[in-house]
Amino acid sequence: MSTPNTVIIRSESQVLAANKMLRNTYMLLSMTLLFSAMSAGLSMMLNLPHPGVVVTLVGYFGLLFLTTKLRNSAWGLLSIFALTGFMGLTLGPIINLYLQAFTNGNQLVMMALGGTGTIFLGLSAYALTTRKDFSFMRGFLLVGVLVAFLAGLGAIFFTIPALSLAVSAMFIVLMSGMILFQTSEIVHGGETNYIMATVSLYVSIYNLFLSLLQLLGVFGGDE
C-alpha cells in the first residue's frame, strides 16, 4: 500500500524527470535548429540545386529510421544532426527561390520565421503552463498528417496549386497540434527519449515554416 509520503516522493521524482527531459530536449532542439540553419546558409551561399522530392523523401525517411534505431545510444546524437543538417540543405534552395522570385522575398522569409517562432513559443508555453494532457489528439494527428502528406504528393506530381495551398493550411494546423501534443507528452511522461522528442518538434517547426512561407508567397509575394 502506498503511503502519502511515497506518493509525494513519486510525484516529485516524476516532476524532476519531466523537467530534465524538457531541458535536454530544448537544448538539443536549439542546437539542431542552429545546425540546420547553418546548413541552409551554406546551401544558399553555394547556390546548390534542390535535390528533388524523391531524394528528399528517401534521405529524410532513411535518416529518420536511423535516428529511431539509434535513439538510445550516443550514435543517436550523430544521426539527428545528420538528419537536421540534411533537411537544412534541402531548405536552402527553397529559400533562395523565394528570394529570387519575389522582390519582397527577404520580408516573406523573415515573416515566416517570425510566425513560426511565435506559434512554437506560444503553444509550448501554453502546454507547459496549463499542463493539459493533449494525448487525445494522437489519432487525429496521425491520420491528419498521413492525409496531408499524400495530398501534398498529389499536388506536387499532378501540379495542382489549389490543393498545394490547402495542404499548406492543413500542415499549419496539424503541426501546431503536434507541438501541443509532443510538449504534453514530455510533461506527462509519455515521451522519455529526448532525441525522439527533439526530432518530432524539429519536424513540426520545419513543416510549419515551409507552410507559412508558401502561403505568404502566394498571398503576399510581389513578383
PDB file of C-alpha atoms in Angstrom:
ATOM      1  CA  MET A   1       0.000   0.000   0.000  1.00  0.00           C
ATOM      2  CA  SER A   2       1.304   3.450  -0.952  1.00  0.00           C
ATOM      3  CA  THR A   3       1.656   5.946   1.869  1.00  0.00           C
ATOM      4  CA  PRO A   4       1.153   9.708   1.369  1.00  0.00           C
ATOM      5  CA  ASN A   5       4.913  10.214   1.650  1.00  0.00           C
ATOM      6  CA  THR A   6       5.524   7.615  -1.054  1.00  0.00           C
ATOM      7  CA  VAL A   7       3.051   9.333  -3.351  1.00  0.00           C
ATOM      8  CA  ILE A   8       4.690  12.720  -2.747  1.00  0.00           C
ATOM      9  CA  ILE A   9       8.174  11.323  -3.424  1.00  0.00           C
ATOM     10  CA  ARG A  10       6.953   9.605  -6.562  1.00  0.00           C
ATOM     11  CA  SER A  11       5.282  12.821  -7.733  1.00  0.00           C
ATOM     12  CA  GLU A  12       8.427  14.861  -7.083  1.00  0.00           C
ATOM     13  CA  SER A  13      10.584  12.359  -8.954  1.00  0.00           C
ATOM     14  CA  GLN A  14       8.205  12.487 -11.924  1.00  0.00           C
ATOM     15  CA  VAL A  15       8.363  16.285 -11.978  1.00  0.00           C
ATOM     16  CA  LEU A  16      12.168  16.216 -11.814  1.00  0.00           C
ATOM     17  CA  ALA A  17      12.305  13.653 -14.624  1.00  0.00           C
ATOM     18  CA  ALA A  18       9.958  15.757 -16.769  1.00  0.00           C
ATOM     19  CA  ASN A  19      11.989  18.921 -16.119  1.00  0.00           C
ATOM     20  CA  LYS A  20      15.217  17.115 -17.055  1.00  0.00           C
ATOM     21  CA  MET A  21      13.565  15.779 -20.190  1.00  0.00           C
ATOM     22  CA  LEU A  22      12.367  19.251 -21.153  1.00  0.00           C
ATOM     23  CA  ARG A  23      15.793  20.772 -20.531  1.00  0.00           C
ATOM     24  CA  ASN A  24      17.590  18.131 -22.618  1.00  0.00           C
ATOM     25  CA  THR A  25      15.020  18.319 -25.407  1.00  0.00           C
ATOM     26  CA  TYR A  26      15.060  22.104 -25.757  1.00  0.00           C
ATOM     27  CA  MET A  27      18.844  22.220 -25.557  1.00  0.00           C
ATOM     28  CA  LEU A  28      19.199  19.623 -28.319  1.00  0.00           C
ATOM     29  CA  LEU A  29      16.425  21.276 -30.336  1.00  0.00           C
ATOM     30  CA  SER A  30      18.236  24.622 -30.173  1.00  0.00           C
ATOM     31  CA  MET A  31      21.472  23.003 -31.338  1.00  0.00           C
ATOM     32  CA  THR A  32      19.823  21.128 -34.213  1.00  0.00           C
ATOM     33  CA  LEU A  33      17.942  24.228 -35.367  1.00  0.00           C
ATOM     34  CA  LEU A  34      21.184  26.206 -35.367  1.00  0.00           C
ATOM     35  CA  PHE A  35      22.984  23.441 -37.253  1.00  0.00           C
ATOM     36  CA  SER A  36      20.123  23.209 -39.741  1.00  0.00           C
ATOM     37  CA  ALA A  37      20.221  26.988 -40.267  1.00  0.00           C
ATOM     38  CA  MET A  38      23.963  26.795 -40.899  1.00  0.00           C
ATOM     39  CA  SER A  39      23.403  24.007 -43.428  1.00  0.00           C
ATOM     40  CA  ALA A  40      20.703  26.048 -45.140  1.00  0.00           C
ATOM     41  CA  GLY A  41      23.004  29.083 -45.213  1.00  0.00           C
ATOM     42  CA  LEU A  42      25.801  27.010 -46.759  1.00  0.00           C
ATOM     43  CA  SER A  43      23.408  25.645 -49.354  1.00  0.00           C
ATOM     44  CA  MET A  44      22.261  29.166 -50.205  1.00  0.00           C
ATOM     45  CA  MET A  45      25.816  30.511 -50.386  1.00  0.00           C
ATOM     46  CA  LEU A  46      26.879  27.717 -52.756  1.00  0.00           C
ATOM     47  CA  ASN A  47      23.608  28.106 -54.684  1.00  0.00           C
ATOM     48  CA  LEU A  48      23.054  24.355 -54.550  1.00  0.00           C
ATOM     49  CA  PRO A  49      20.089  22.994 -56.545  1.00  0.00           C
ATOM     50  CA  HIS A  50      17.216  21.322 -54.751  1.00  0.00           C
ATOM     51  CA  PRO A  51      17.756  17.547 -54.710  1.00  0.00           C
ATOM     52  CA  GLY A  52      14.167  16.863 -55.726  1.00  0.00           C
ATOM     53  CA  VAL A  53      11.199  15.293 -53.988  1.00  0.00           C
ATOM     54  CA  VAL A  54      12.370  11.680 -54.286  1.00  0.00           C
ATOM     55  CA  VAL A  55      15.873  12.281 -52.917  1.00  0.00           C
ATOM     56  CA  THR A  56      14.477  14.480 -50.145  1.00  0.00           C
ATOM     57  CA  LEU A  57      11.958  11.842 -49.048  1.00  0.00           C
ATOM     58  CA  VAL A  58      14.472   8.985 -49.237  1.00  0.00           C
ATOM     59  CA  GLY A  59      17.053  10.987 -47.297  1.00  0.00           C
ATOM     60  CA  TYR A  60      14.536  12.137 -44.696  1.00  0.00           C
ATOM     61  CA  PHE A  61      12.911   8.782 -44.021  1.00  0.00           C
ATOM     62  CA  GLY A  62      16.241   6.969 -44.169  1.00  0.00           C
ATOM     63  CA  LEU A  63      17.871   9.266 -41.612  1.00  0.00           C
ATOM     64  CA  LEU A  64      14.694   9.276 -39.506  1.00  0.00           C
ATOM     65  CA  PHE A  65      14.744   5.467 -39.405  1.00  0.00           C
ATOM     66  CA  LEU A  66      18.433   5.522 -38.477  1.00  0.00           C
ATOM     67  CA  THR A  67      17.824   8.051 -35.701  1.00  0.00           C
ATOM     68  CA  THR A  68      14.957   5.972 -34.343  1.00  0.00           C
ATOM     69  CA  LYS A  69      17.122   2.842 -34.293  1.00  0.00           C
ATOM     70  CA  LEU A  70      19.994   4.649 -32.538  1.00  0.00           C
ATOM     71  CA  ARG A  71      17.896   6.780 -30.188  1.00  0.00           C
ATOM     72  CA  ASN A  72      19.172   5.041 -27.053  1.00  0.00           C
ATOM     73  CA  SER A  73      22.864   5.376 -27.883  1.00  0.00           C
ATOM     74  CA  ALA A  74      25.371   8.172 -28.375  1.00  0.00           C
ATOM     75  CA  TRP A  75      25.196   7.491 -32.124  1.00  0.00           C
ATOM     76  CA  GLY A  76      21.644   8.802 -31.997  1.00  0.00           C
ATOM     77  CA  LEU A  77      23.026  12.298 -31.464  1.00  0.00           C
ATOM     78  CA  LEU A  78      25.168  11.973 -34.588  1.00  0.00           C
ATOM     79  CA  SER A  79      22.242  10.708 -36.635  1.00  0.00           C
ATOM     80  CA  ILE A  80      19.904  13.507 -35.529  1.00  0.00           C
ATOM     81  CA  PHE A  81      22.461  16.103 -36.603  1.00  0.00           C
ATOM     82  CA  ALA A  82      22.803  14.261 -39.918  1.00  0.00           C
ATOM     83  CA  LEU A  83      19.017  14.400 -40.312  1.00  0.00           C
ATOM     84  CA  THR A  84      18.626  18.075 -39.429  1.00  0.00           C
ATOM     85  CA  GLY A  85      21.688  19.030 -41.446  1.00  0.00           C
ATOM     86  CA  PHE A  86      20.271  17.258 -44.481  1.00  0.00           C
ATOM     87  CA  MET A  87      16.930  18.997 -44.059  1.00  0.00           C
ATOM     88  CA  GLY A  88      18.765  22.304 -43.826  1.00  0.00           C
ATOM     89  CA  LEU A  89      20.499  21.589 -47.129  1.00  0.00           C
ATOM     90  CA  THR A  90      17.133  20.962 -48.785  1.00  0.00           C
ATOM     91  CA  LEU A  91      15.732  24.156 -47.267  1.00  0.00           C
ATOM     92  CA  GLY A  92      18.436  26.457 -48.643  1.00  0.00           C
ATOM     93  CA  PRO A  93      17.402  26.184 -52.334  1.00  0.00           C
ATOM     94  CA  ILE A  94      13.753  26.786 -51.398  1.00  0.00           C
ATOM     95  CA  ILE A  95      14.623  29.998 -49.558  1.00  0.00           C
ATOM     96  CA  ASN A  96      16.820  31.100 -52.472  1.00  0.00           C
ATOM     97  CA  LEU A  97      13.863  30.531 -54.795  1.00  0.00           C
ATOM     98  CA  TYR A  98      11.679  32.894 -52.776  1.00  0.00           C
ATOM     99  CA  LEU A  99      14.444  35.488 -52.543  1.00  0.00           C
ATOM    100  CA  GLN A 100      14.879  35.451 -56.313  1.00  0.00           C
ATOM    101  CA  ALA A 101      11.213  35.114 -57.321  1.00  0.00           C
ATOM    102  CA  PHE A 102       9.829  37.940 -55.161  1.00  0.00           C
ATOM    103  CA  THR A 103      11.055  41.487 -54.703  1.00  0.00           C
ATOM    104  CA  ASN A 104       9.972  41.256 -51.061  1.00  0.00           C
ATOM    105  CA  GLY A 105      11.473  37.783 -50.652  1.00  0.00           C
ATOM    106  CA  ASN A 106      13.545  38.814 -47.625  1.00  0.00           C
ATOM    107  CA  GLN A 107      10.425  40.107 -45.901  1.00  0.00           C
ATOM    108  CA  LEU A 108       8.493  36.910 -46.672  1.00  0.00           C
ATOM    109  CA  VAL A 109      11.239  34.716 -45.226  1.00  0.00           C
ATOM    110  CA  MET A 110      11.531  36.834 -42.086  1.00  0.00           C
ATOM    111  CA  MET A 111       7.757  36.872 -41.627  1.00  0.00           C
ATOM    112  CA  ALA A 112       7.663  33.081 -41.972  1.00  0.00           C
ATOM    113  CA  LEU A 113      10.477  32.763 -39.427  1.00  0.00           C
ATOM    114  CA  GLY A 114       8.780  35.155 -37.031  1.00  0.00           C
ATOM    115  CA  GLY A 115       5.432  33.428 -37.415  1.00  0.00           C
ATOM    116  CA  THR A 116       6.995  30.024 -36.837  1.00  0.00           C
ATOM    117  CA  GLY A 117       8.798  31.200 -33.725  1.00  0.00           C
ATOM    118  CA  THR A 118       5.709  32.917 -32.338  1.00  0.00           C
ATOM    119  CA  ILE A 119       3.491  29.868 -32.882  1.00  0.00           C
ATOM    120  CA  PHE A 120       6.041  27.466 -31.411  1.00  0.00           C
ATOM    121  CA  LEU A 121       6.796  29.563 -28.334  1.00  0.00           C
ATOM    122  CA  GLY A 122       3.144  30.398 -27.734  1.00  0.00           C
ATOM    123  CA  LEU A 123       1.892  26.810 -27.992  1.00  0.00           C
ATOM    124  CA  SER A 124       4.810  25.431 -25.977  1.00  0.00           C
ATOM    125  CA  ALA A 125       4.223  27.985 -23.229  1.00  0.00           C
ATOM    126  CA  TYR A 126       0.520  27.135 -23.179  1.00  0.00           C
ATOM    127  CA  ALA A 127       1.185  23.387 -22.875  1.00  0.00           C
ATOM    128  CA  LEU A 128       3.828  23.937 -20.188  1.00  0.00           C
ATOM    129  CA  THR A 129       1.882  26.396 -18.049  1.00  0.00           C
ATOM    130  CA  THR A 130      -1.525  24.715 -18.204  1.00  0.00           C
ATOM    131  CA  ARG A 131      -0.008  21.180 -18.127  1.00  0.00           C
ATOM    132  CA  LYS A 132      -3.065  19.923 -20.001  1.00  0.00           C
ATOM    133  CA  ASP A 133      -2.969  16.401 -21.375  1.00  0.00           C
ATOM    134  CA  PHE A 134      -3.256  16.501 -25.172  1.00  0.00           C
ATOM    135  CA  SER A 135      -2.775  12.757 -25.669  1.00  0.00           C
ATOM    136  CA  PHE A 136      -6.351  12.569 -27.010  1.00  0.00           C
ATOM    137  CA  MET A 137      -5.069  14.280 -30.187  1.00  0.00           C
ATOM    138  CA  ARG A 138      -2.797  11.361 -31.136  1.00  0.00           C
ATOM    139  CA  GLY A 139      -5.189   9.568 -33.503  1.00  0.00           C
ATOM    140  CA  PHE A 140      -6.414  12.742 -35.183  1.00  0.00           C
ATOM    141  CA  LEU A 141      -2.865  13.987 -35.768  1.00  0.00           C
ATOM    142  CA  LEU A 142      -1.600  10.673 -37.164  1.00  0.00           C
ATOM    143  CA  VAL A 143      -4.471  10.404 -39.630  1.00  0.00           C
ATOM    144  CA  GLY A 144      -4.315  14.098 -40.476  1.00  0.00           C
ATOM    145  CA  VAL A 145      -0.576  14.069 -41.201  1.00  0.00           C
ATOM    146  CA  LEU A 146      -0.936  10.959 -43.386  1.00  0.00           C
ATOM    147  CA  VAL A 147      -3.784  12.502 -45.385  1.00  0.00           C
ATOM    148  CA  ALA A 148      -1.956  15.839 -45.749  1.00  0.00           C
ATOM    149  CA  PHE A 149       1.270  14.070 -46.784  1.00  0.00           C
ATOM    150  CA  LEU A 150      -0.470  12.050 -49.505  1.00  0.00           C
ATOM    151  CA  ALA A 151      -2.396  15.119 -50.663  1.00  0.00           C
ATOM    152  CA  GLY A 152       0.874  17.060 -50.804  1.00  0.00           C
ATOM    153  CA  LEU A 153       2.453  14.397 -53.015  1.00  0.00           C
ATOM    154  CA  GLY A 154      -0.588  14.534 -55.264  1.00  0.00           C
ATOM    155  CA  ALA A 155      -0.331  18.326 -55.510  1.00  0.00           C
ATOM    156  CA  ILE A 156       3.341  18.044 -56.493  1.00  0.00           C
ATOM    157  CA  PHE A 157       3.103  15.255 -59.052  1.00  0.00           C
ATOM    158  CA  PHE A 158      -0.163  16.434 -60.641  1.00  0.00           C
ATOM    159  CA  THR A 159       0.656  20.164 -60.331  1.00  0.00           C
ATOM    160  CA  ILE A 160      -2.497  21.304 -58.544  1.00  0.00           C
ATOM    161  CA  PRO A 161      -1.808  24.749 -56.994  1.00  0.00           C
ATOM    162  CA  ALA A 162      -5.130  24.946 -55.122  1.00  0.00           C
ATOM    163  CA  LEU A 163      -4.508  21.559 -53.476  1.00  0.00           C
ATOM    164  CA  SER A 164      -0.985  22.648 -52.577  1.00  0.00           C
ATOM    165  CA  LEU A 165      -2.343  25.711 -50.766  1.00  0.00           C
ATOM    166  CA  ALA A 166      -4.914  23.596 -48.944  1.00  0.00           C
ATOM    167  CA  VAL A 167      -2.167  21.202 -47.846  1.00  0.00           C
ATOM    168  CA  SER A 168      -0.072  24.098 -46.518  1.00  0.00           C
ATOM    169  CA  ALA A 169      -3.030  25.334 -44.478  1.00  0.00           C
ATOM    170  CA  MET A 170      -3.623  21.803 -43.190  1.00  0.00           C
ATOM    171  CA  PHE A 171       0.015  21.448 -42.186  1.00  0.00           C
ATOM    172  CA  ILE A 172      -0.067  24.696 -40.204  1.00  0.00           C
ATOM    173  CA  VAL A 173      -2.984  23.360 -38.161  1.00  0.00           C
ATOM    174  CA  LEU A 174      -1.521  19.847 -37.838  1.00  0.00           C
ATOM    175  CA  MET A 175       1.990  20.974 -36.886  1.00  0.00           C
ATOM    176  CA  SER A 176       0.542  23.333 -34.299  1.00  0.00           C
ATOM    177  CA  GLY A 177      -1.325  20.365 -32.880  1.00  0.00           C
ATOM    178  CA  MET A 178       1.852  18.283 -32.946  1.00  0.00           C
ATOM    179  CA  ILE A 179       3.693  20.913 -30.901  1.00  0.00           C
ATOM    180  CA  LEU A 180       0.956  20.846 -28.261  1.00  0.00           C
ATOM    181  CA  PHE A 181       0.823  17.047 -28.293  1.00  0.00           C
ATOM    182  CA  GLN A 182       4.573  16.444 -28.109  1.00  0.00           C
ATOM    183  CA  THR A 183       5.114  19.033 -25.372  1.00  0.00           C
ATOM    184  CA  SER A 184       2.282  17.458 -23.399  1.00  0.00           C
ATOM    185  CA  GLU A 185       3.841  14.016 -23.881  1.00  0.00           C
ATOM    186  CA  ILE A 186       7.115  15.261 -22.408  1.00  0.00           C
ATOM    187  CA  VAL A 187       5.397  16.913 -19.450  1.00  0.00           C
ATOM    188  CA  HIS A 188       3.268  13.873 -18.614  1.00  0.00           C
ATOM    189  CA  GLY A 189       5.945  11.245 -19.211  1.00  0.00           C
ATOM    190  CA  GLY A 190       4.530   9.873 -22.452  1.00  0.00           C
ATOM    191  CA  GLU A 191       7.847  10.580 -24.203  1.00  0.00           C
ATOM    192  CA  THR A 192      11.003   9.746 -22.274  1.00  0.00           C
ATOM    193  CA  ASN A 193      13.591   9.869 -25.057  1.00  0.00           C
ATOM    194  CA  TYR A 194      14.820  13.402 -25.679  1.00  0.00           C
ATOM    195  CA  ILE A 195      16.269  12.521 -29.093  1.00  0.00           C
ATOM    196  CA  MET A 196      12.871  11.405 -30.412  1.00  0.00           C
ATOM    197  CA  ALA A 197      11.162  14.363 -28.746  1.00  0.00           C
ATOM    198  CA  THR A 198      13.621  16.679 -30.490  1.00  0.00           C
ATOM    199  CA  VAL A 199      13.027  15.026 -33.863  1.00  0.00           C
ATOM    200  CA  SER A 200       9.265  15.423 -33.507  1.00  0.00           C
ATOM    201  CA  LEU A 201       9.478  19.099 -32.558  1.00  0.00           C
ATOM    202  CA  TYR A 202      12.081  19.831 -35.251  1.00  0.00           C
ATOM    203  CA  VAL A 203       9.920  18.293 -37.983  1.00  0.00           C
ATOM    204  CA  SER A 204       6.907  20.272 -36.762  1.00  0.00           C
ATOM    205  CA  ILE A 205       8.899  23.531 -36.843  1.00  0.00           C
ATOM    206  CA  TYR A 206      10.368  22.728 -40.280  1.00  0.00           C
ATOM    207  CA  ASN A 207       6.968  21.970 -41.844  1.00  0.00           C
ATOM    208  CA  LEU A 208       5.367  24.935 -40.097  1.00  0.00           C
ATOM    209  CA  PHE A 209       7.966  27.294 -41.563  1.00  0.00           C
ATOM    210  CA  LEU A 210       7.626  25.896 -45.097  1.00  0.00           C
ATOM    211  CA  SER A 211       3.830  26.036 -44.971  1.00  0.00           C
ATOM    212  CA  LEU A 212       3.803  29.625 -43.724  1.00  0.00           C
ATOM    213  CA  LEU A 213       6.351  30.612 -46.361  1.00  0.00           C
ATOM    214  CA  GLN A 214       4.266  29.111 -49.142  1.00  0.00           C
ATOM    215  CA  LEU A 215       1.083  30.847 -48.037  1.00  0.00           C
ATOM    216  CA  LEU A 216       2.886  34.160 -47.591  1.00  0.00           C
ATOM    217  CA  GLY A 217       4.420  33.794 -51.041  1.00  0.00           C
ATOM    218  CA  VAL A 218       1.021  33.254 -52.662  1.00  0.00           C
ATOM    219  CA  PHE A 219      -0.900  35.940 -50.802  1.00  0.00           C
ATOM    220  CA  GLY A 220       1.826  38.477 -50.053  1.00  0.00           C
ATOM    221  CA  GLY A 221       4.555  37.967 -52.621  1.00  0.00           C
ATOM    222  CA  ASP A 222       5.488  40.794 -55.010  1.00  0.00           C
ATOM    223  CA  GLU A 223       6.907  39.437 -58.244  1.00  0.00           C
TER     224      GLU A 223
END
